[in-house]
Coordinates of C-alpha atoms in Angstrom, one line a residue:
M22 CA 70.1 -27.2 142.2
M23 CA 68.9 -27.5 138.6
N24 CA 66.8 -24.7 137.0
T25 CA 63.5 -25.4 135.4
D26 CA 62.5 -24.3 131.9
K27 CA 60.7 -21.3 133.4
D28 CA 63.8 -20.3 135.3
N29 CA 65.9 -20.6 132.1
Q30 CA 63.4 -18.5 130.2
E31 CA 63.5 -15.8 132.9
S32 CA 67.3 -15.8 133.1
T33 CA 67.9 -15.6 129.4
G34 CA 64.9 -13.4 128.5
R35 CA 63.9 -15.7 125.6
T36 CA 60.9 -18.0 125.1
A37 CA 61.5 -21.7 124.4
P38 CA 60.3 -22.7 120.9
E39 CA 57.2 -24.9 120.7
N40 CA 57.3 -28.5 119.5
P41 CA 56.2 -28.4 115.9
G42 CA 55.0 -32.0 116.0
R43 CA 52.9 -31.4 119.1
V44 CA 51.4 -28.3 117.5
S45 CA 50.4 -30.1 114.3
L46 CA 48.9 -32.9 116.3
L47 CA 46.8 -30.5 118.3
N48 CA 45.7 -28.7 115.2
L49 CA 44.7 -32.0 113.6
Q50 CA 42.7 -33.1 116.6
E51 CA 41.0 -29.6 116.8
G52 CA 40.1 -29.8 113.1
R53 CA 38.5 -33.2 113.6
I54 CA 36.5 -32.0 116.6
N55 CA 35.3 -28.9 114.7
D56 CA 34.4 -31.0 111.6
Y57 CA 32.5 -33.6 113.6
H58 CA 28.7 -33.5 113.2
P59 CA 26.6 -36.0 115.1
G60 CA 24.1 -38.0 113.1
L61 CA 22.8 -41.4 112.2
R62 CA 24.9 -43.8 110.2
F63 CA 23.0 -46.4 108.1
E64 CA 24.7 -49.7 107.3
E65 CA 23.0 -52.6 105.6
R66 CA 24.3 -55.9 106.8
G67 CA 23.4 -59.5 105.8
M68 CA 24.2 -62.9 107.2
V69 CA 25.5 -65.9 105.3
H70 CA 22.8 -68.6 105.4
S71 CA 24.8 -71.3 103.6
A72 CA 28.1 -71.5 101.6
G73 CA 29.8 -74.1 99.5
D74 CA 30.8 -75.1 95.9
G75 CA 31.8 -71.5 95.1
I76 CA 28.5 -69.9 96.0
A77 CA 26.8 -68.4 99.1
W78 CA 23.2 -67.7 100.1
I79 CA 22.8 -64.5 102.1
K80 CA 19.8 -63.4 104.1
G81 CA 19.3 -59.7 104.4
L82 CA 20.7 -57.1 102.0
P83 CA 17.3 -56.1 100.6
S84 CA 18.8 -53.3 98.5
A85 CA 21.4 -55.6 96.7
C86 CA 21.4 -55.4 92.9
M87 CA 22.3 -57.9 90.2
D88 CA 26.1 -58.0 89.5
E89 CA 26.8 -55.9 92.6
Y90 CA 30.1 -56.5 94.4
I91 CA 29.6 -58.0 97.9
T92 CA 32.2 -58.0 100.7
F93 CA 32.4 -60.4 103.7
S94 CA 33.7 -59.9 107.2
D95 CA 36.5 -62.3 106.6
E96 CA 37.9 -60.2 103.7
G97 CA 36.1 -62.5 101.1
A98 CA 34.2 -61.1 98.2
G99 CA 31.5 -62.1 95.8
L100 CA 29.1 -61.1 93.0
V101 CA 25.3 -61.0 93.2
F102 CA 24.1 -63.6 90.7
Q103 CA 20.6 -64.4 91.8
L104 CA 17.9 -62.5 93.6
S105 CA 15.1 -64.2 95.6
P106 CA 12.3 -62.8 97.8
D107 CA 14.0 -63.7 101.0
R108 CA 17.7 -64.1 100.2
V109 CA 20.5 -63.3 97.7
G110 CA 22.6 -65.8 95.7
V111 CA 26.2 -64.8 95.5
V112 CA 29.1 -66.2 93.4
L113 CA 32.3 -66.2 95.4
L114 CA 35.3 -64.4 93.9
R115 CA 37.6 -64.5 96.9
Q116 CA 36.9 -67.0 99.7
G117 CA 38.2 -66.4 103.2
K118 CA 39.0 -69.3 105.5
A119 CA 36.5 -68.1 108.1
L120 CA 33.6 -67.9 105.6
G121 CA 30.6 -69.9 106.9
V122 CA 27.1 -69.8 108.3
G123 CA 26.7 -66.6 110.3
S124 CA 29.4 -64.6 108.5
E125 CA 28.5 -61.0 107.8
A126 CA 28.1 -59.6 104.3
F127 CA 28.0 -56.0 103.1
C128 CA 26.8 -54.2 100.0
S129 CA 29.3 -52.1 98.2
H130 CA 26.8 -50.3 95.9
R131 CA 29.2 -50.7 93.0
T132 CA 30.0 -53.2 90.2
I133 CA 33.3 -55.0 89.6
S134 CA 36.0 -53.1 87.7
I135 CA 39.6 -53.9 86.7
G136 CA 42.7 -51.8 86.3
V137 CA 43.5 -51.1 82.7
G138 CA 46.2 -49.4 80.7
D139 CA 49.7 -49.9 79.5
A140 CA 50.8 -51.1 82.9
L141 CA 49.2 -54.5 82.1
L142 CA 51.4 -55.1 79.1
G143 CA 53.6 -58.2 79.8
R144 CA 51.7 -59.1 82.9
V145 CA 49.7 -62.1 84.1
V146 CA 46.7 -61.2 86.2
D147 CA 43.5 -62.8 87.4
P148 CA 40.0 -61.5 86.4
L149 CA 40.1 -59.1 89.4
G150 CA 43.4 -57.6 88.2
Q151 CA 45.5 -59.3 90.9
P152 CA 49.0 -60.3 89.7
L153 CA 49.8 -64.0 89.2
D154 CA 53.5 -63.6 88.1
N155 CA 55.1 -63.0 91.5
T156 CA 55.6 -59.3 90.9
P157 CA 54.1 -56.2 92.4
A158 CA 50.6 -55.3 91.4
P159 CA 50.4 -53.2 88.2
E160 CA 50.1 -49.5 88.8
C161 CA 47.0 -48.8 86.9
T162 CA 45.7 -45.2 86.9
R163 CA 42.4 -46.1 85.3
H164 CA 39.7 -48.7 86.0
R165 CA 37.0 -50.1 83.8
E166 CA 33.9 -52.0 84.6
L167 CA 34.0 -55.6 83.4
D168 CA 30.5 -55.8 81.9
V169 CA 29.5 -52.7 79.9
P170 CA 27.3 -52.2 76.8
S171 CA 28.9 -52.6 73.4
P172 CA 29.6 -49.5 71.3
P173 CA 26.5 -48.1 69.6
L174 CA 26.1 -48.6 65.9
L175 CA 26.8 -44.9 65.0
M176 CA 30.2 -45.2 66.6
R177 CA 31.2 -48.2 64.5
D178 CA 32.9 -48.4 61.1
F179 CA 33.3 -51.1 58.4
V180 CA 36.1 -53.6 58.6
T181 CA 38.6 -52.3 56.1
R182 CA 42.0 -53.5 57.4
P183 CA 43.4 -57.0 57.6
L184 CA 44.7 -58.8 60.6
Y185 CA 47.3 -61.2 59.5
T186 CA 47.7 -64.5 61.3
G187 CA 50.9 -65.7 59.6
I188 CA 49.1 -68.9 58.6
K189 CA 49.0 -69.4 54.9
L190 CA 45.6 -71.1 54.6
V191 CA 43.9 -68.5 56.8
D192 CA 45.4 -65.3 55.3
T193 CA 44.6 -66.4 51.8
M194 CA 41.3 -68.3 51.9
I195 CA 39.8 -67.4 55.3
P196 CA 41.0 -63.8 55.9
I197 CA 40.4 -62.0 59.1
G198 CA 39.8 -58.2 59.4
R199 CA 40.6 -55.9 62.3
G200 CA 37.4 -55.6 64.3
Q201 CA 36.0 -59.0 63.2
R202 CA 34.8 -61.9 65.4
Q203 CA 36.2 -65.1 64.0
L204 CA 35.4 -68.4 65.8
I205 CA 38.0 -71.2 66.1
I206 CA 36.2 -74.4 66.4
G207 CA 37.2 -78.1 66.6
D208 CA 37.6 -81.2 68.8
N209 CA 39.9 -81.2 71.7
G210 CA 43.6 -81.6 70.8
V211 CA 43.4 -80.6 67.1
G212 CA 45.4 -77.4 67.4
K213 CA 43.0 -74.6 68.3
T214 CA 45.4 -73.1 70.9
S215 CA 48.3 -73.4 68.6
L216 CA 46.4 -71.5 65.9
A217 CA 45.6 -68.8 68.4
L218 CA 49.2 -68.6 69.6
D219 CA 50.4 -68.3 66.0
T220 CA 48.1 -65.3 65.6
V221 CA 49.5 -63.6 68.7
L222 CA 53.1 -64.2 67.7
N223 CA 52.5 -62.8 64.2
Q224 CA 51.3 -59.4 65.7
K225 CA 54.9 -58.5 66.6
D226 CA 55.8 -55.1 65.0
Q227 CA 52.2 -54.9 63.7
R228 CA 51.0 -52.3 66.4
V229 CA 48.4 -54.7 67.7
R230 CA 48.0 -55.2 71.5
C231 CA 46.9 -58.7 72.5
V232 CA 44.9 -60.1 75.4
Y233 CA 45.0 -63.8 75.9
V234 CA 42.3 -65.1 78.2
L235 CA 42.8 -68.7 79.6
I236 CA 39.5 -70.0 81.1
G237 CA 39.6 -73.2 83.2
Q238 CA 42.9 -74.4 81.7
K239 CA 45.3 -76.7 83.5
K240 CA 48.3 -75.0 85.1
S241 CA 50.6 -76.9 82.8
T242 CA 48.8 -75.4 79.8
V243 CA 49.0 -71.9 81.3
V244 CA 52.7 -72.3 81.9
Q245 CA 53.3 -73.6 78.3
V246 CA 51.4 -70.6 76.8
L247 CA 53.3 -68.2 79.0
E248 CA 56.7 -69.6 78.2
T249 CA 55.9 -69.7 74.4
L250 CA 55.0 -66.0 74.5
R251 CA 58.0 -65.1 76.6
S252 CA 60.5 -67.0 74.5
R253 CA 59.2 -65.3 71.3
Q254 CA 59.3 -61.8 72.9
A255 CA 55.5 -61.6 72.5
L256 CA 54.8 -60.6 76.1
D257 CA 55.9 -57.1 75.3
Y258 CA 52.6 -56.5 73.6
T259 CA 50.4 -59.1 75.4
T260 CA 48.5 -59.4 78.6
L261 CA 47.4 -62.8 80.1
V262 CA 44.2 -63.1 82.0
V263 CA 44.2 -66.4 83.8
A264 CA 41.4 -68.3 85.7
E265 CA 42.9 -71.8 85.8
A266 CA 41.1 -75.1 86.4
M267 CA 41.4 -74.9 90.2
S268 CA 40.1 -71.3 90.5
L269 CA 36.7 -70.5 91.9
P270 CA 33.9 -70.8 89.3
G271 CA 33.2 -67.1 89.8
L272 CA 36.6 -66.2 88.5
K273 CA 36.2 -68.4 85.5
Y274 CA 32.9 -66.8 84.8
L275 CA 34.4 -63.3 84.9
A276 CA 37.6 -64.1 83.0
P277 CA 36.4 -63.3 79.4
F278 CA 34.7 -60.0 80.6
A279 CA 38.0 -59.0 82.2
G280 CA 39.9 -59.6 79.0
A281 CA 37.3 -57.7 77.0
A282 CA 37.6 -54.7 79.4
I283 CA 41.4 -54.5 79.1
A284 CA 41.3 -54.7 75.3
E285 CA 38.4 -52.3 75.1
E286 CA 40.2 -49.6 76.9
W287 CA 43.1 -49.7 74.4
M288 CA 40.5 -49.7 71.6
W289 CA 38.9 -46.5 72.8
D290 CA 42.4 -45.0 73.0
G291 CA 42.8 -45.6 69.3
H292 CA 44.8 -48.8 69.3
D293 CA 44.2 -52.0 67.4
T294 CA 43.7 -54.9 69.8
L295 CA 43.2 -58.7 69.6
V296 CA 41.5 -60.7 72.4
I297 CA 41.5 -64.5 72.5
Y298 CA 39.0 -66.4 74.6
D299 CA 40.4 -69.9 75.3
D300 CA 37.9 -71.3 75.5
L301 CA 34.2 -70.4 75.7
S302 CA 33.0 -74.0 76.0
T303 CA 34.5 -74.1 79.5
H304 CA 33.0 -70.7 80.2
A305 CA 29.6 -72.0 79.2
R306 CA 29.9 -75.0 81.4
T307 CA 30.9 -72.8 84.3
F308 CA 27.9 -70.6 83.8
R309 CA 25.7 -73.6 83.7
E310 CA 27.2 -74.9 86.9
L311 CA 26.7 -71.6 88.8
S312 CA 23.2 -71.3 87.4
L313 CA 22.1 -74.7 88.5
L314 CA 23.7 -74.3 92.0
L315 CA 21.7 -71.0 92.4
R316 CA 18.5 -72.7 91.2
R317 CA 18.0 -70.9 87.9
P318 CA 15.6 -72.9 85.6
P319 CA 17.6 -75.0 83.1
G320 CA 16.9 -75.0 79.4
R321 CA 18.4 -76.9 76.5
E322 CA 21.3 -79.2 77.6
A323 CA 20.7 -77.8 81.1
Y324 CA 22.1 -74.4 80.1
P325 CA 20.1 -71.4 81.4
A326 CA 18.0 -69.6 78.8
D327 CA 20.3 -66.5 78.8
I328 CA 23.5 -68.3 77.7
F329 CA 23.1 -66.9 74.2
F330 CA 22.7 -63.4 75.5
L331 CA 25.8 -63.9 77.7
H332 CA 28.1 -64.7 74.8
S333 CA 26.5 -62.3 72.4
R334 CA 26.9 -59.2 74.7
L335 CA 30.5 -60.3 75.2
L336 CA 31.4 -60.7 71.5
E337 CA 29.5 -57.7 70.3
R338 CA 32.0 -55.5 72.1
A339 CA 34.5 -56.5 69.4
T340 CA 34.3 -53.9 66.6
C341 CA 36.1 -51.3 64.5
L342 CA 35.4 -47.8 65.7
H343 CA 34.8 -44.9 63.4
R344 CA 37.8 -42.5 63.0
D345 CA 35.8 -39.8 64.8
Q346 CA 36.0 -42.1 67.9
G347 CA 39.7 -42.7 67.5
G348 CA 39.7 -45.4 64.9
G349 CA 40.7 -48.2 67.2
S350 CA 39.6 -51.8 66.8
M351 CA 39.0 -54.9 68.8
T352 CA 39.3 -58.3 67.1
A353 CA 37.9 -61.3 68.9
L354 CA 39.0 -64.9 68.4
P355 CA 36.8 -67.1 70.6
L356 CA 37.7 -70.8 70.8
V357 CA 35.0 -73.5 71.3
E358 CA 35.2 -77.3 71.6
T359 CA 33.2 -79.8 69.6
K360 CA 32.6 -83.5 70.3
Q361 CA 33.6 -85.8 67.4
G362 CA 33.3 -82.9 64.9
E363 CA 29.6 -82.3 65.6
L364 CA 28.7 -78.7 64.9
A365 CA 25.0 -78.9 65.6
T366 CA 25.3 -78.9 69.4
Y367 CA 23.9 -76.0 71.5
I368 CA 27.0 -73.8 72.3
P369 CA 28.8 -74.2 68.9
T370 CA 25.6 -73.2 67.0
N371 CA 25.1 -70.2 69.3
L372 CA 28.6 -69.0 68.7
I373 CA 28.5 -69.7 64.9
S374 CA 25.4 -67.5 64.7
I375 CA 27.0 -64.7 66.8
T376 CA 30.4 -64.5 65.1
D377 CA 31.4 -63.3 61.6
G378 CA 32.8 -66.7 60.5
Q379 CA 34.5 -69.8 61.7
I380 CA 37.8 -71.7 61.2
F381 CA 37.0 -75.4 61.6
L382 CA 39.8 -77.8 62.6
D383 CA 39.1 -81.4 61.6
Q384 CA 40.3 -84.5 63.6
R385 CA 40.7 -86.5 60.4
L386 CA 43.0 -83.9 58.8
F387 CA 45.0 -83.7 62.0
S388 CA 45.5 -87.5 62.0
A389 CA 46.5 -87.5 58.4
G390 CA 49.3 -85.0 59.1
F391 CA 47.8 -82.0 57.4
L392 CA 48.7 -79.2 59.8
P393 CA 47.1 -76.9 60.6
A394 CA 44.2 -79.2 60.3
I395 CA 41.8 -76.5 58.9
D396 CA 38.9 -77.9 56.9
A397 CA 38.5 -75.4 54.1
T398 CA 35.1 -76.8 53.1
R399 CA 33.5 -75.9 56.5
S400 CA 35.5 -72.7 57.2
V401 CA 34.3 -69.3 56.2
S402 CA 35.0 -65.6 56.8
R403 CA 32.0 -63.5 56.0
I404 CA 33.5 -60.0 56.2
G405 CA 37.3 -60.7 56.3
G406 CA 37.5 -60.2 52.5
K407 CA 36.5 -56.6 52.9
G408 CA 39.8 -55.9 54.7
Q409 CA 42.0 -58.1 52.5
H410 CA 44.6 -56.3 50.4
S411 CA 43.6 -56.1 46.7
V412 CA 46.6 -58.0 45.4
I413 CA 46.1 -60.8 48.0
K414 CA 42.4 -61.0 47.1
E415 CA 43.2 -61.2 43.4
A416 CA 45.8 -63.9 43.8
A417 CA 43.7 -66.0 46.1
G418 CA 40.4 -65.5 44.4
Q419 CA 40.4 -68.6 42.1
M420 CA 42.7 -70.6 44.3
K421 CA 40.2 -71.4 47.0
L422 CA 37.7 -72.6 44.4
D423 CA 40.3 -74.8 42.8
F424 CA 41.3 -76.3 46.1
L425 CA 37.6 -77.1 47.0
Q426 CA 37.1 -78.7 43.6
F427 CA 40.3 -80.8 44.1
L428 CA 39.0 -82.1 47.4
E429 CA 35.8 -83.2 45.7
L430 CA 37.6 -84.8 42.8
E431 CA 40.0 -86.6 45.1
V432 CA 37.0 -88.4 46.7
F433 CA 36.1 -90.0 43.3
T434 CA 39.7 -91.3 42.8
R435 CA 39.2 -93.6 45.7
F436 CA 36.8 -95.7 43.7
G437 CA 39.6 -96.6 41.2
S438 CA 37.9 -95.1 38.1
R439 CA 40.0 -94.0 35.1
L440 CA 40.5 -90.3 34.9
E441 CA 40.8 -88.0 31.9
G442 CA 44.0 -86.1 31.4
G443 CA 42.5 -82.8 32.4
V444 CA 41.2 -84.2 35.6
E445 CA 44.6 -85.8 36.4
E446 CA 46.2 -82.4 35.9
K447 CA 43.8 -80.8 38.4
L448 CA 44.5 -83.5 40.9
N449 CA 48.3 -82.9 40.6
K450 CA 47.7 -79.2 41.0
G451 CA 45.6 -79.7 44.0
R452 CA 48.1 -82.1 45.7
L453 CA 50.8 -79.5 45.1
L454 CA 48.6 -76.8 46.7
R455 CA 47.9 -79.0 49.7
E456 CA 51.6 -79.5 50.3
I457 CA 52.2 -75.7 50.0
L458 CA 49.5 -75.0 52.6
K459 CA 51.1 -77.3 55.2
Q460 CA 52.7 -75.3 58.0
E461 CA 54.5 -76.2 61.2
R462 CA 53.4 -74.9 64.6
L463 CA 54.8 -71.5 65.7
R464 CA 56.3 -70.8 62.3
T465 CA 54.4 -67.9 61.0
V466 CA 55.2 -66.3 57.6
P467 CA 55.0 -62.7 56.4
I468 CA 52.3 -61.6 54.0
E469 CA 54.8 -60.7 51.3
F470 CA 56.0 -64.3 51.1
Q471 CA 52.4 -65.4 50.9
L472 CA 51.9 -63.2 47.9
A473 CA 55.1 -64.6 46.3
W474 CA 54.1 -68.3 46.6
M475 CA 50.6 -67.6 45.4
L476 CA 51.9 -65.9 42.3
A477 CA 54.4 -68.7 41.7
Y478 CA 51.7 -71.3 42.1
S479 CA 49.2 -69.5 39.7
M480 CA 52.0 -69.0 37.1
G481 CA 52.8 -72.7 37.1
L482 CA 56.4 -72.1 38.3
L483 CA 56.0 -74.8 41.0
D484 CA 54.3 -77.4 38.9
R485 CA 57.6 -79.4 38.3
V486 CA 58.6 -79.3 41.9
P487 CA 58.0 -82.8 43.5
P488 CA 55.8 -82.8 46.6
Q489 CA 58.7 -83.9 48.9
T490 CA 60.8 -80.9 47.9
V491 CA 58.1 -78.3 48.2
P492 CA 59.2 -77.1 51.8
R493 CA 62.7 -76.5 50.5
A494 CA 61.4 -74.6 47.5
L495 CA 59.2 -72.4 49.7
E496 CA 62.1 -71.7 52.0
R497 CA 64.1 -70.4 49.1
I498 CA 61.2 -68.2 47.9
Q499 CA 60.8 -66.8 51.4
E500 CA 64.6 -66.0 51.7
L501 CA 64.7 -64.3 48.3
T502 CA 61.5 -62.4 49.0
A503 CA 63.0 -61.0 52.2
E504 CA 66.2 -60.1 50.5
S505 CA 64.5 -58.4 47.6
G506 CA 62.5 -56.0 49.8
L507 CA 59.4 -56.3 47.6
G508 CA 56.1 -55.3 49.2
L509 CA 52.4 -55.5 48.5
E510 CA 52.3 -52.2 46.8
D511 CA 54.8 -53.2 44.1
A512 CA 53.5 -53.9 40.6
R513 CA 52.5 -57.5 39.8
E514 CA 54.8 -57.4 36.8
T515 CA 57.7 -56.8 39.1
W516 CA 56.8 -59.7 41.3
E517 CA 56.4 -62.0 38.3
L518 CA 59.7 -61.0 36.8
N519 CA 61.6 -61.7 40.1
L520 CA 59.8 -65.0 40.5
R521 CA 60.8 -66.2 37.1
K522 CA 64.4 -65.4 38.0
W523 CA 64.2 -67.2 41.3
L524 CA 62.5 -70.2 39.9
A525 CA 64.4 -70.6 36.6
P526 CA 64.4 -74.0 34.9
S527 CA 67.8 -74.7 36.3
E528 CA 66.4 -74.3 39.8
E529 CA 63.5 -76.6 38.9
Q530 CA 65.9 -79.2 37.7
E531 CA 67.8 -78.9 40.9
Y532 CA 64.7 -79.6 42.9
D533 CA 63.7 -82.5 40.6
Q534 CA 67.1 -84.1 40.8
A535 CA 67.5 -83.7 44.5
P536 CA 68.9 -86.8 46.2
G537 CA 66.2 -89.3 47.2
N538 CA 63.6 -88.1 44.7
G539 CA 64.0 -91.1 42.5
S540 CA 63.2 -89.2 39.3
S541 CA 64.8 -86.7 37.0
A542 CA 63.4 -83.5 35.4
Q543 CA 63.0 -85.5 32.1
D544 CA 61.0 -88.2 33.9
A545 CA 58.8 -85.5 35.6
E546 CA 57.9 -84.2 32.2

């Protein structure tokens, strides 16, 4: 006959130990009972009246606020975009399969935020912070609201430091400063994205963190941008925010604000950041689509009246903070598309008035083979010169004026009129400068080389170099500049002495007598 636990305890004189798991469970249940206080629970619940085309109308939710985050019973989500007396217009951000008439909707009493911080470097995320690169979600310890007010005026500082793009024409004639808003504008297919990519690639080892926002782009374009950044090791300091063409309109609407929030967090931490919006024309069309669907009154070109305020509050977040606030900066490069080079349409004129300058890319220059196809006559940087290095500013000061005068003189030569000797000399000088300013895609150059070629050009050391051998002469200057270790702080006399050695007459004759030139140095004279 088997003894029970009680018999064993009596025979041994010891008490069996209690089950610790059972004790902890009892304590937990007891704590819940003691902490329970009966009361009323208030929950506001709405019903979907209609849904489609990326929006939903909800009846109920009387306490819903503009830009509030809304959740649905099928795990969908949306953003309050329009308030009416009897219903709420919601832009869908995540659409469940069961969403339809009669689905329940709930207020969250909060706005949309996104994870920020160093965990996003090298990642590809959507405007809600969800990963798109087939890797686990980034472990962000901090979150930031997407739409926040721009820094107040007393926290800002003047633009005093340059942001180099690696593009010869931009860094010399249309300089960009850290904290500036510079518009990149032009027709479709003239190289706006390539110019933005060059700028990102040139920030390597410059202590600038980049955010590239792709709005409504095709998946092939997104993949191409991603592979370009990855192959050049630029993802180490870059975050991609993607709302591709097949995404919900709500995600495309939020994409630039998500990119601004990510860059803004680094700015407040004292870092220099660069955010690129590619492009705001698509963003404006998405905003117009959502506004018309939700029955907002249309204005010029059917855009709602607050489209200017939408883009201005986005771009005003780009600034340079005072050193008391950490001294960080946020440079914004928005892209906008024109039709047949027309700048007077609604969205381009809005953005031109908001930003601190524009880089205009012309279709005719692109077709003529002048790349990057930047039209210097219609491009301007209003505050970039404040951050330009003094030696670069001095070397490029007269050069832009000479180049613009050359472009005007070249127009008159098309009429076949006879030219004076001085005019012909200016034309030859301008043609040489135009060849120097040509640059291949994804081949950025350091600022020290740019100073070298500007000095060589102004000193006349390149005057005897035929146009077809200019690229080879520039490559030699770049190699010798890198080997010399000269920097912007070195004296101009030192630069000129080295340039004369590098471009001695024997070297000029070598360029002039290169095979295929069809002329000798004596003929060139």
